[in-house]
Amino acid sequence: MSSAASTIFSETATSPLAAHLSTNYCPTDEEIVEIKELIAGPSLRVHALDDEIAAVYKRLHSLKAEREDLVAHIESYRALISPVRRLPLDIVQHIFMSCLPDRNCVMGATEAPLLLGRICGLWRATALSMPLLLSRIHIVAPHETVFRPAQA
């Protein structure tokens, strides 16, 4: 607890009305005026604290935005020094072939070989230059119930 808060609490704790806290006591008109005077200072402090908290949140938001910008900047340059960029083309092609599924699957954009062409322009050009990568096709025939002949 801060010293300002402890001072306020000590002032309210010494009030003759403190004995009535957490009871069903109904204050008189004079006591209502006294209570309003008693809580005026703490109410102002609460509003000041709310303003300070809002300023801190605004500053925090600003710092987070700056951090995100810096991280994006760093990552864009870090990508330039990625070791995968220095792999020889034949190694990349071998890796692409190793990524192909062992089963006959429907070609989807979420797995090799189509996914490999979505990484970057160089990988797309590499994938398209490899006939073996796209040489297998698997077509799934629809179930018989779909094309059931109409009955007369």
mmCIF file of C-alpha atoms in Angstrom:
data_model
loop_
_atom_site.group_PDB
_atom_site.id
_atom_site.type_symbol
_atom_site.label_atom_id
_atom_site.label_comp_id
_atom_site.label_asym_id
_atom_site.label_seq_id
_atom_site.Cartn_x
_atom_site.Cartn_y
_atom_site.Cartn_z
ATOM 1 C CA MET A 1 0.000 0.000 0.000
ATOM 2 C CA SER A 2 1.317 3.432 -0.900
ATOM 3 C CA SER A 3 1.851 6.130 1.699
ATOM 4 C CA ALA A 4 -0.919 8.261 0.145
ATOM 5 C CA ALA A 5 -3.368 5.384 0.399
ATOM 6 C CA SER A 6 -2.364 4.605 3.985
ATOM 7 C CA THR A 7 -2.858 8.275 4.943
ATOM 8 C CA ILE A 8 -6.336 8.272 3.413
ATOM 9 C CA PHE A 9 -7.223 4.983 5.102
ATOM 10 C CA SER A 10 -6.016 6.228 8.484
ATOM 11 C CA GLU A 11 -8.152 9.373 8.131
ATOM 12 C CA THR A 12 -11.269 7.365 7.298
ATOM 13 C CA ALA A 13 -10.542 4.737 9.949
ATOM 14 C CA THR A 14 -10.483 7.384 12.717
ATOM 15 C CA SER A 15 -13.861 8.745 11.631
ATOM 16 C CA PRO A 16 -16.673 8.171 14.129
ATOM 17 C CA LEU A 17 -18.641 6.696 11.229
ATOM 18 C CA ALA A 18 -16.092 3.879 10.745
ATOM 19 C CA ALA A 19 -17.924 1.817 13.353
ATOM 20 C CA HIS A 20 -20.979 1.792 11.101
ATOM 21 C CA LEU A 21 -19.188 0.337 8.066
ATOM 22 C CA SER A 22 -20.491 -3.066 6.939
ATOM 23 C CA THR A 23 -23.713 -2.576 8.887
ATOM 24 C CA ASN A 24 -27.240 -1.546 7.983
ATOM 25 C CA TYR A 25 -26.860 1.798 9.754
ATOM 26 C CA CYS A 26 -28.784 4.656 8.118
ATOM 27 C CA PRO A 27 -26.826 7.927 8.481
ATOM 28 C CA THR A 28 -28.466 11.228 9.350
ATOM 29 C CA ASP A 29 -28.453 14.181 6.965
ATOM 30 C CA GLU A 30 -25.474 15.704 8.807
ATOM 31 C CA GLU A 31 -23.591 12.389 8.640
ATOM 32 C CA ILE A 32 -24.288 12.132 4.904
ATOM 33 C CA VAL A 33 -22.586 15.513 4.425
ATOM 34 C CA GLU A 34 -19.661 14.300 6.567
ATOM 35 C CA ILE A 35 -19.396 11.058 4.579
ATOM 36 C CA LYS A 36 -19.357 12.974 1.274
ATOM 37 C CA GLU A 37 -16.567 15.200 2.609
ATOM 38 C CA LEU A 38 -14.740 12.126 3.895
ATOM 39 C CA ILE A 39 -14.785 10.361 0.510
ATOM 40 C CA ALA A 40 -14.160 13.457 -1.639
ATOM 41 C CA GLY A 41 -10.365 13.204 -1.342
ATOM 42 C CA PRO A 42 -10.184 9.450 -1.997
ATOM 43 C CA SER A 43 -12.577 9.842 -4.957
ATOM 44 C CA LEU A 44 -10.294 12.447 -6.517
ATOM 45 C CA ARG A 45 -7.336 10.129 -5.977
ATOM 46 C CA VAL A 46 -9.208 7.247 -7.654
ATOM 47 C CA HIS A 47 -9.856 9.440 -10.705
ATOM 48 C CA ALA A 48 -6.200 10.506 -10.776
ATOM 49 C CA LEU A 49 -5.125 6.861 -10.568
ATOM 50 C CA ASP A 50 -7.513 5.962 -13.399
ATOM 51 C CA ASP A 51 -5.917 8.676 -15.536
ATOM 52 C CA GLU A 52 -2.421 7.427 -14.693
ATOM 53 C CA ILE A 53 -3.411 3.831 -15.474
ATOM 54 C CA ALA A 54 -4.879 4.919 -18.830
ATOM 55 C CA ALA A 55 -1.644 6.751 -19.647
ATOM 56 C CA VAL A 56 0.406 3.679 -18.725
ATOM 57 C CA TYR A 57 -1.788 1.454 -20.921
ATOM 58 C CA LYS A 58 -1.421 3.921 -23.797
ATOM 59 C CA ARG A 59 2.353 3.902 -23.362
ATOM 60 C CA LEU A 60 2.351 0.095 -23.142
ATOM 61 C CA HIS A 61 0.365 -0.121 -26.380
ATOM 62 C CA SER A 62 2.822 2.255 -28.043
ATOM 63 C CA LEU A 63 5.798 0.207 -26.837
ATOM 64 C CA LYS A 64 4.222 -3.048 -28.043
ATOM 65 C CA ALA A 65 3.566 -1.538 -31.480
ATOM 66 C CA GLU A 66 7.160 -0.319 -31.704
ATOM 67 C CA ARG A 67 8.398 -3.759 -30.644
ATOM 68 C CA GLU A 68 6.267 -5.485 -33.308
ATOM 69 C CA ASP A 69 7.661 -3.153 -35.974
ATOM 70 C CA LEU A 70 11.232 -3.860 -34.872
ATOM 71 C CA VAL A 71 10.662 -7.628 -34.794
ATOM 72 C CA ALA A 72 9.198 -7.529 -38.316
ATOM 73 C CA HIS A 73 12.178 -5.485 -39.511
ATOM 74 C CA ILE A 74 14.647 -7.889 -37.881
ATOM 75 C CA GLU A 75 12.879 -10.964 -39.263
ATOM 76 C CA SER A 76 12.860 -9.598 -42.812
ATOM 77 C CA TYR A 77 16.639 -9.187 -42.699
ATOM 78 C CA ARG A 78 17.143 -12.441 -40.799
ATOM 79 C CA ALA A 79 15.399 -14.238 -43.671
ATOM 80 C CA LEU A 80 18.178 -13.058 -45.995
ATOM 81 C CA ILE A 81 20.783 -14.996 -44.023
ATOM 82 C CA SER A 82 18.718 -18.179 -43.760
ATOM 83 C CA PRO A 83 20.887 -21.232 -44.540
ATOM 84 C CA VAL A 84 18.226 -22.711 -46.833
ATOM 85 C CA ARG A 85 18.897 -19.877 -49.292
ATOM 86 C CA ARG A 86 22.418 -21.210 -49.859
ATOM 87 C CA LEU A 87 21.434 -24.816 -50.587
ATOM 88 C CA PRO A 88 22.434 -26.013 -54.064
ATOM 89 C CA LEU A 89 19.517 -26.516 -56.469
ATOM 90 C CA ASP A 90 20.051 -30.285 -56.729
ATOM 91 C CA ILE A 91 19.764 -30.620 -52.930
ATOM 92 C CA VAL A 92 16.540 -28.581 -52.933
ATOM 93 C CA GLN A 93 15.143 -30.780 -55.714
ATOM 94 C CA HIS A 94 16.046 -33.923 -53.749
ATOM 95 C CA ILE A 95 14.303 -32.506 -50.679
ATOM 96 C CA PHE A 96 11.227 -31.733 -52.782
ATOM 97 C CA MET A 97 11.098 -35.301 -54.070
ATOM 98 C CA SER A 98 11.446 -36.598 -50.508
ATOM 99 C CA CYS A 99 8.448 -34.514 -49.474
ATOM 100 C CA LEU A 100 6.088 -36.337 -51.801
ATOM 101 C CA PRO A 101 3.560 -38.527 -49.983
ATOM 102 C CA ASP A 102 3.958 -42.300 -50.209
ATOM 103 C CA ARG A 103 0.252 -42.856 -50.735
ATOM 104 C CA ASN A 104 -1.955 -41.922 -53.638
ATOM 105 C CA CYS A 105 -3.499 -38.773 -52.334
ATOM 106 C CA VAL A 106 -5.532 -36.039 -53.881
ATOM 107 C CA MET A 107 -3.304 -33.098 -54.704
ATOM 108 C CA GLY A 108 -4.144 -30.370 -52.238
ATOM 109 C CA ALA A 109 -2.633 -26.979 -51.596
ATOM 110 C CA THR A 110 -1.710 -27.995 -48.049
ATOM 111 C CA GLU A 111 0.787 -30.719 -48.929
ATOM 112 C CA ALA A 112 3.555 -31.470 -51.407
ATOM 113 C CA PRO A 113 3.974 -30.914 -54.277
ATOM 114 C CA LEU A 114 1.562 -27.955 -54.495
ATOM 115 C CA LEU A 115 2.519 -26.582 -51.090
ATOM 116 C CA LEU A 116 6.187 -26.339 -52.138
ATOM 117 C CA GLY A 117 5.234 -23.938 -54.929
ATOM 118 C CA ARG A 118 3.496 -21.626 -52.461
ATOM 119 C CA ILE A 119 6.560 -20.859 -50.301
ATOM 120 C CA CYS A 120 8.338 -18.377 -52.565
ATOM 121 C CA GLY A 121 8.954 -17.598 -56.203
ATOM 122 C CA LEU A 122 12.232 -19.549 -56.332
ATOM 123 C CA TRP A 123 10.613 -22.663 -54.869
ATOM 124 C CA ARG A 124 7.661 -22.331 -57.279
ATOM 125 C CA ALA A 125 10.032 -22.110 -60.256
ATOM 126 C CA THR A 126 12.026 -25.076 -58.920
ATOM 127 C CA ALA A 127 8.883 -27.181 -58.400
ATOM 128 C CA LEU A 128 7.533 -26.352 -61.860
ATOM 129 C CA SER A 129 10.890 -27.196 -63.453
ATOM 130 C CA MET A 130 10.725 -30.741 -62.019
ATOM 131 C CA PRO A 131 8.487 -32.943 -64.208
ATOM 132 C CA LEU A 132 8.861 -35.882 -61.798
ATOM 133 C CA LEU A 133 7.397 -33.817 -58.992
ATOM 134 C CA LEU A 134 4.094 -33.425 -60.811
ATOM 135 C CA SER A 135 4.099 -36.665 -62.826
ATOM 136 C CA ARG A 136 1.778 -38.677 -60.576
ATOM 137 C CA ILE A 137 -1.897 -37.898 -60.487
ATOM 138 C CA HIS A 138 -4.585 -39.544 -58.418
ATOM 139 C CA ILE A 139 -8.239 -39.062 -59.215
ATOM 140 C CA VAL A 140 -10.880 -40.155 -56.760
ATOM 141 C CA ALA A 141 -14.008 -41.504 -58.399
ATOM 142 C CA PRO A 142 -17.254 -40.489 -56.742
ATOM 143 C CA HIS A 143 -19.299 -43.105 -54.907
ATOM 144 C CA GLU A 144 -21.748 -45.141 -56.955
ATOM 145 C CA THR A 145 -24.686 -43.671 -55.062
ATOM 146 C CA VAL A 146 -23.994 -40.255 -56.521
ATOM 147 C CA PHE A 147 -24.624 -41.354 -60.112
ATOM 148 C CA ARG A 148 -27.396 -43.856 -59.518
ATOM 149 C CA PRO A 149 -29.535 -44.127 -62.662
ATOM 150 C CA ALA A 150 -32.970 -42.590 -62.390
ATOM 151 C CA GLN A 151 -35.785 -45.096 -62.142
ATOM 152 C CA ALA A 152 -38.690 -44.814 -64.522
#
